[in-house]
CSV table of C-alpha atoms in Angstrom, one decimal:
chain,number,residue,atom,x,y,z
A,8,UNK,CA,22.9,19.2,8.6
A,9,UNK,CA,25.8,21.6,8.9
A,10,UNK,CA,26.5,23.4,12.2
A,11,UNK,CA,25.0,26.9,12.1
A,12,UNK,CA,23.7,28.1,8.7
A,13,UNK,CA,20.2,28.5,10.0
A,14,UNK,CA,21.2,30.6,13.0
A,15,UNK,CA,22.3,33.8,11.3
A,16,UNK,CA,19.2,34.9,9.5
A,17,UNK,CA,18.7,38.5,10.8
A,18,UNK,CA,15.3,38.8,9.1
A,19,UNK,CA,13.7,35.9,11.0
A,20,UNK,CA,15.1,36.9,14.5
A,21,UNK,CA,12.7,38.3,17.0
A,22,UNK,CA,12.9,42.1,16.8
A,23,UNK,CA,14.5,43.8,19.8
A,24,UNK,CA,15.7,40.7,21.6
A,25,UNK,CA,19.4,39.9,21.5
A,26,UNK,CA,19.4,36.4,20.0
A,27,UNK,CA,22.2,35.0,22.2
A,28,UNK,CA,20.3,35.8,25.4
A,29,UNK,CA,17.4,33.6,24.3
A,30,UNK,CA,19.5,30.6,23.7
A,31,UNK,CA,19.2,27.6,26.0
A,32,UNK,CA,21.7,25.4,24.2
A,33,UNK,CA,19.4,22.8,22.8
A,34,UNK,CA,22.1,21.9,20.3
A,35,UNK,CA,24.9,21.4,22.8
A,36,UNK,CA,26.0,18.4,24.8
A,37,UNK,CA,23.8,15.4,24.0
A,38,UNK,CA,21.8,17.8,21.8
A,39,UNK,CA,24.7,17.9,19.4
A,40,UNK,CA,24.2,14.2,18.8
A,41,UNK,CA,20.5,14.7,18.3
A,42,UNK,CA,21.2,17.5,15.8
A,43,UNK,CA,23.4,15.1,13.8
A,44,UNK,CA,20.9,12.2,13.8
A,45,UNK,CA,18.0,14.5,13.0
A,46,UNK,CA,20.1,16.1,10.2
A,47,UNK,CA,20.8,12.7,8.7
A,48,UNK,CA,17.1,11.8,8.8
A,49,UNK,CA,16.2,15.1,7.3
A,50,UNK,CA,18.5,14.6,4.4
A,51,UNK,CA,17.6,10.9,4.0
A,52,UNK,CA,13.8,11.5,4.1
A,53,UNK,CA,13.9,14.7,2.0
A,54,UNK,CA,16.1,13.4,-0.8
A,55,UNK,CA,14.3,10.1,-0.9
A,56,UNK,CA,10.8,11.7,-1.1
A,57,UNK,CA,11.9,14.4,-3.6
A,58,UNK,CA,13.5,11.8,-5.9
A,59,UNK,CA,10.4,9.5,-5.6
A,60,UNK,CA,7.9,12.2,-6.1
A,61,UNK,CA,9.6,13.3,-9.3
A,62,UNK,CA,10.7,10.0,-10.7
A,63,UNK,CA,7.9,7.6,-9.8
A,64,UNK,CA,5.0,9.5,-8.2
A,65,UNK,CA,2.3,7.2,-9.5
A,66,UNK,CA,3.7,4.0,-8.0
A,67,UNK,CA,2.9,4.9,-4.4
A,68,UNK,CA,1.8,8.5,-4.0
A,69,UNK,CA,0.6,8.0,-0.4
A,70,UNK,CA,4.0,6.6,0.7
A,71,UNK,CA,5.9,9.3,-1.0
A,72,UNK,CA,3.8,12.1,0.4
A,73,UNK,CA,4.1,10.7,3.9
A,74,UNK,CA,7.9,10.6,3.4
A,75,UNK,CA,7.8,14.2,2.4
A,76,UNK,CA,5.8,15.1,5.5
A,77,UNK,CA,8.3,13.2,7.7
A,78,UNK,CA,11.1,15.1,6.0
A,79,UNK,CA,9.5,18.4,6.9
A,80,UNK,CA,9.0,17.4,10.5
A,81,UNK,CA,12.7,16.3,10.8
A,82,UNK,CA,13.9,19.5,9.1
A,83,UNK,CA,11.9,21.6,11.5
A,84,UNK,CA,13.2,19.8,14.6
A,85,UNK,CA,16.8,20.0,13.3
A,86,UNK,CA,16.5,23.8,12.8
A,87,UNK,CA,14.8,24.3,16.2
A,88,UNK,CA,17.6,22.4,18.0
A,89,UNK,CA,20.2,24.4,16.3
A,90,UNK,CA,18.5,27.7,17.0
A,91,UNK,CA,17.8,27.1,20.6
A,92,UNK,CA,15.6,29.3,22.9
A,93,UNK,CA,12.4,28.5,24.8
A,94,UNK,CA,10.2,29.1,21.8
A,95,UNK,CA,12.2,26.7,19.6
A,96,UNK,CA,12.2,24.2,22.5
A,97,UNK,CA,8.4,24.2,22.7
A,98,UNK,CA,8.0,24.0,19.0
A,99,UNK,CA,10.4,21.1,18.8
A,100,UNK,CA,8.6,19.4,21.6
A,101,UNK,CA,5.3,19.6,19.8
A,102,UNK,CA,7.0,18.3,16.6
A,103,UNK,CA,8.7,15.4,18.4
A,104,UNK,CA,5.3,14.4,19.8
A,105,UNK,CA,3.8,14.7,16.3
A,106,UNK,CA,6.7,12.6,15.0
A,107,UNK,CA,6.0,9.9,17.6
A,108,UNK,CA,2.3,9.9,16.7
A,109,UNK,CA,3.3,9.7,13.0
A,110,UNK,CA,5.6,6.8,13.4
A,111,UNK,CA,3.1,4.9,15.5
A,112,UNK,CA,0.2,5.7,13.1
A,113,UNK,CA,2.1,5.0,9.8
A,114,UNK,CA,3.7,1.9,11.4
A,115,UNK,CA,0.4,0.4,12.4
A,116,UNK,CA,-1.2,1.5,9.1
A,117,UNK,CA,1.5,-0.2,7.0
A,118,UNK,CA,1.0,-3.4,9.0
A,119,UNK,CA,-2.8,-3.3,8.9
A,120,UNK,CA,-3.2,-2.4,5.2
A,121,UNK,CA,0.0,-3.2,3.3
A,122,UNK,CA,-1.9,-2.8,0.0
A,123,UNK,CA,-2.1,1.0,0.5
A,124,UNK,CA,1.7,1.1,0.5
A,125,UNK,CA,3.3,-0.5,-2.6
A,126,UNK,CA,6.6,1.2,-1.6
A,127,UNK,CA,8.2,1.9,1.7
A,128,UNK,CA,8.2,5.2,3.7
A,129,UNK,CA,10.7,6.2,6.4
A,130,UNK,CA,8.1,5.3,8.9
A,131,UNK,CA,6.9,1.9,7.4
A,132,UNK,CA,6.7,-0.9,9.9
A,133,UNK,CA,7.8,1.5,12.8
A,134,UNK,CA,10.9,2.4,10.9
A,135,UNK,CA,12.2,-1.1,10.4
A,136,UNK,CA,14.1,-0.2,7.2
A,137,UNK,CA,16.0,2.3,9.3
A,138,UNK,CA,17.0,0.1,12.2
A,139,UNK,CA,14.0,1.2,14.2
A,140,UNK,CA,15.7,4.5,14.8
A,141,UNK,CA,12.6,6.5,13.7
A,142,UNK,CA,10.7,5.2,16.7
A,143,UNK,CA,13.5,5.7,19.3
A,144,UNK,CA,14.4,9.2,17.9
A,145,UNK,CA,11.2,11.1,19.0
A,146,UNK,CA,11.3,9.5,22.4
A,147,UNK,CA,15.0,10.5,22.9
A,148,UNK,CA,14.1,14.0,21.6
A,149,UNK,CA,11.2,14.4,24.0
A,150,UNK,CA,13.4,13.3,26.9
A,151,UNK,CA,16.2,15.7,25.9
A,152,UNK,CA,13.8,18.6,25.4
A,153,UNK,CA,12.2,18.0,28.8
A,154,UNK,CA,15.6,18.0,30.5
A,155,UNK,CA,16.8,21.1,28.6
A,156,UNK,CA,14.0,23.2,30.2
A,157,UNK,CA,15.3,22.4,33.7
A,158,UNK,CA,19.0,22.6,32.9
B,289,UNK,CA,38.0,-1.7,-7.6
B,290,UNK,CA,35.0,0.2,-6.4
B,291,UNK,CA,33.6,-2.8,-4.7
B,292,UNK,CA,36.8,-3.4,-2.7
B,293,UNK,CA,36.9,0.3,-1.8
B,294,UNK,CA,33.3,0.2,-0.6
B,295,UNK,CA,34.1,-2.8,1.6
B,296,UNK,CA,37.2,-1.2,3.0
B,297,UNK,CA,35.4,2.1,3.7
B,298,UNK,CA,32.6,0.3,5.5
B,299,UNK,CA,35.1,-1.6,7.6
B,300,UNK,CA,37.2,1.5,8.5
B,301,UNK,CA,34.0,3.5,9.2
B,302,UNK,CA,33.0,0.8,11.7
B,303,UNK,CA,36.4,1.0,13.3
B,304,UNK,CA,36.2,4.7,13.6
B,305,UNK,CA,32.7,4.3,15.1
B,306,UNK,CA,34.0,1.9,17.7
B,307,UNK,CA,37.1,4.1,18.5
B,308,UNK,CA,35.1,7.3,19.0
B,309,UNK,CA,32.4,5.4,20.7
B,310,UNK,CA,35.0,4.1,23.2
B,311,UNK,CA,36.2,7.7,23.7
B,312,UNK,CA,32.6,8.7,24.4
B,313,UNK,CA,32.2,5.8,26.9
B,314,UNK,CA,35.4,7.0,28.7
B,315,UNK,CA,33.9,10.5,28.8
B,316,UNK,CA,36.6,12.0,26.5
B,317,UNK,CA,36.3,14.5,23.6
B,318,UNK,CA,37.8,13.7,20.2
B,319,UNK,CA,41.6,14.2,20.1
B,320,UNK,CA,44.2,14.7,17.5
B,321,UNK,CA,44.5,10.9,16.8
B,322,UNK,CA,40.7,10.7,16.3
B,323,UNK,CA,40.9,13.6,13.8
B,324,UNK,CA,43.7,11.8,11.9
B,325,UNK,CA,41.4,8.7,11.8
B,326,UNK,CA,38.5,10.8,10.6
B,327,UNK,CA,40.8,12.4,7.9
B,328,UNK,CA,41.8,8.9,6.6
B,329,UNK,CA,38.2,7.7,6.4
B,330,UNK,CA,37.1,11.0,4.8
B,331,UNK,CA,39.9,10.8,2.3
B,332,UNK,CA,38.8,7.3,1.3
B,333,UNK,CA,35.2,8.5,0.9
B,334,UNK,CA,36.4,11.4,-1.4
B,335,UNK,CA,38.5,8.9,-3.4
B,336,UNK,CA,35.4,6.7,-3.7
B,337,UNK,CA,33.4,9.7,-4.9
B,338,UNK,CA,36.0,10.6,-7.6
B,339,UNK,CA,36.3,7.0,-8.8
B,340,UNK,CA,32.6,6.6,-8.9
B,341,UNK,CA,32.1,9.8,-11.0
B,342,UNK,CA,35.0,8.7,-13.3
B,343,UNK,CA,33.3,5.3,-13.8
B,344,UNK,CA,30.0,7.0,-14.5
B,345,UNK,CA,31.6,9.3,-17.1
B,346,UNK,CA,33.3,6.2,-18.6
B,347,UNK,CA,29.8,4.8,-19.2
B,348,UNK,CA,29.2,2.6,-16.3
B,349,UNK,CA,25.6,2.1,-15.3
B,350,UNK,CA,24.7,1.5,-11.6
B,351,UNK,CA,21.9,-1.0,-11.1
B,352,UNK,CA,19.6,1.3,-9.2
B,353,UNK,CA,20.2,4.5,-11.2
B,354,UNK,CA,22.8,7.2,-11.5
B,355,UNK,CA,21.0,9.9,-9.4
B,356,UNK,CA,20.8,7.6,-6.3
B,357,UNK,CA,24.3,6.5,-6.8
B,358,UNK,CA,25.7,10.0,-6.9
B,359,UNK,CA,23.5,11.1,-4.0
B,360,UNK,CA,24.9,8.3,-1.8
B,361,UNK,CA,28.5,9.0,-2.9
B,362,UNK,CA,28.1,12.7,-1.9
B,363,UNK,CA,26.5,11.7,1.4
B,364,UNK,CA,29.4,9.4,2.1
B,365,UNK,CA,32.0,12.0,1.4
B,366,UNK,CA,30.2,14.6,3.7
B,367,UNK,CA,29.2,12.5,6.7
B,368,UNK,CA,32.5,12.2,8.6
B,369,UNK,CA,33.8,15.8,7.8
B,370,UNK,CA,30.6,17.4,9.1
B,371,UNK,CA,30.6,15.3,12.2
B,372,UNK,CA,34.3,16.2,12.7
B,373,UNK,CA,33.5,19.9,12.7
B,374,UNK,CA,30.6,19.3,15.1
B,375,UNK,CA,33.0,17.5,17.5
B,376,UNK,CA,35.4,20.5,17.2
B,377,UNK,CA,32.5,22.7,18.5
B,378,UNK,CA,31.5,20.1,21.2
B,379,UNK,CA,34.6,19.4,23.3
B,380,UNK,CA,32.8,16.8,25.5
B,381,UNK,CA,32.0,13.1,25.2
B,382,UNK,CA,29.0,14.0,23.1
B,383,UNK,CA,31.3,15.3,20.4
B,384,UNK,CA,32.9,11.8,20.3
B,385,UNK,CA,29.4,10.2,20.3
B,386,UNK,CA,28.4,12.4,17.3
B,387,UNK,CA,31.4,11.3,15.3
B,388,UNK,CA,30.7,7.7,16.2
B,389,UNK,CA,27.1,8.0,15.1
B,390,UNK,CA,28.2,9.6,11.8
B,391,UNK,CA,30.6,6.8,11.2
B,392,UNK,CA,27.8,4.2,11.7
B,393,UNK,CA,25.8,6.2,9.2
B,394,UNK,CA,28.7,6.0,6.7
B,395,UNK,CA,28.9,2.3,7.1
B,396,UNK,CA,25.2,1.9,6.4
B,397,UNK,CA,25.6,4.2,3.3
B,398,UNK,CA,28.4,1.9,2.1
B,399,UNK,CA,26.2,-1.2,2.4
B,400,UNK,CA,23.5,0.6,0.4
B,401,UNK,CA,26.1,1.8,-2.1
B,402,UNK,CA,27.2,-1.8,-2.7
B,403,UNK,CA,23.6,-2.7,-3.6
B,404,UNK,CA,23.1,0.4,-5.7
B,405,UNK,CA,26.2,-0.3,-7.7
B,406,UNK,CA,24.9,-3.8,-8.2
B,407,UNK,CA,28.1,-5.7,-8.3
B,408,UNK,CA,28.7,-4.7,-11.9
B,409,UNK,CA,32.2,-5.9,-11.3
B,410,UNK,CA,35.6,-4.2,-11.2
């Protein structure tokens, strides 16, 4: 969620390439807003799923595992946006597409078979419990990542 | 006390969101006055965190559990300061939009906090 902690890991940087040259500024301009929202959803989904997996795993294991998966996807996209660069842009693009598929699948699934979900996930009912932001977020992300390649 | 503070914080957060949203609409970055506004809201959130912890130590029992209550208190205290720093790095309308979005998040957190505390009173 914070600005730059993920950026400065020397061990993970591609050897031989100056990191700053590879940046395309994914986390600047409108991207900054996306970083914030993705950060919020990472924290929300992660803390929620960790708490529920520990405290009440047996109540709705499927829902809690799906929440954990969504947290991982959000975290990856957040880090990719902050890092920037073409590789990160492509990876984030794939993840945003996966996120959209996830929201649509889980959303439909929760409506079609509510009995499989005694408790909510972040993506239940297309993200209704989160003001439908989960379904708009991947679309916005994909649009921004498309634009960032040209700009 | 904590209920009144939660309501006040939710309302000021929405004001901050509208104010910074207006700046973003007018294509302006966050300015000194915005940062003073953010500082006020952030201060209220920190006061809420302190009062909440003091009440917990004093034996109060939030309806939906201590862990969730504390997590939301910490999240509320961090939301606006983090967005403030991001808007320092982003001197465009998008910095204002980021603060506005964070303030909306804070307002939502306050609504949830109200439920989590469960109107124990006081």
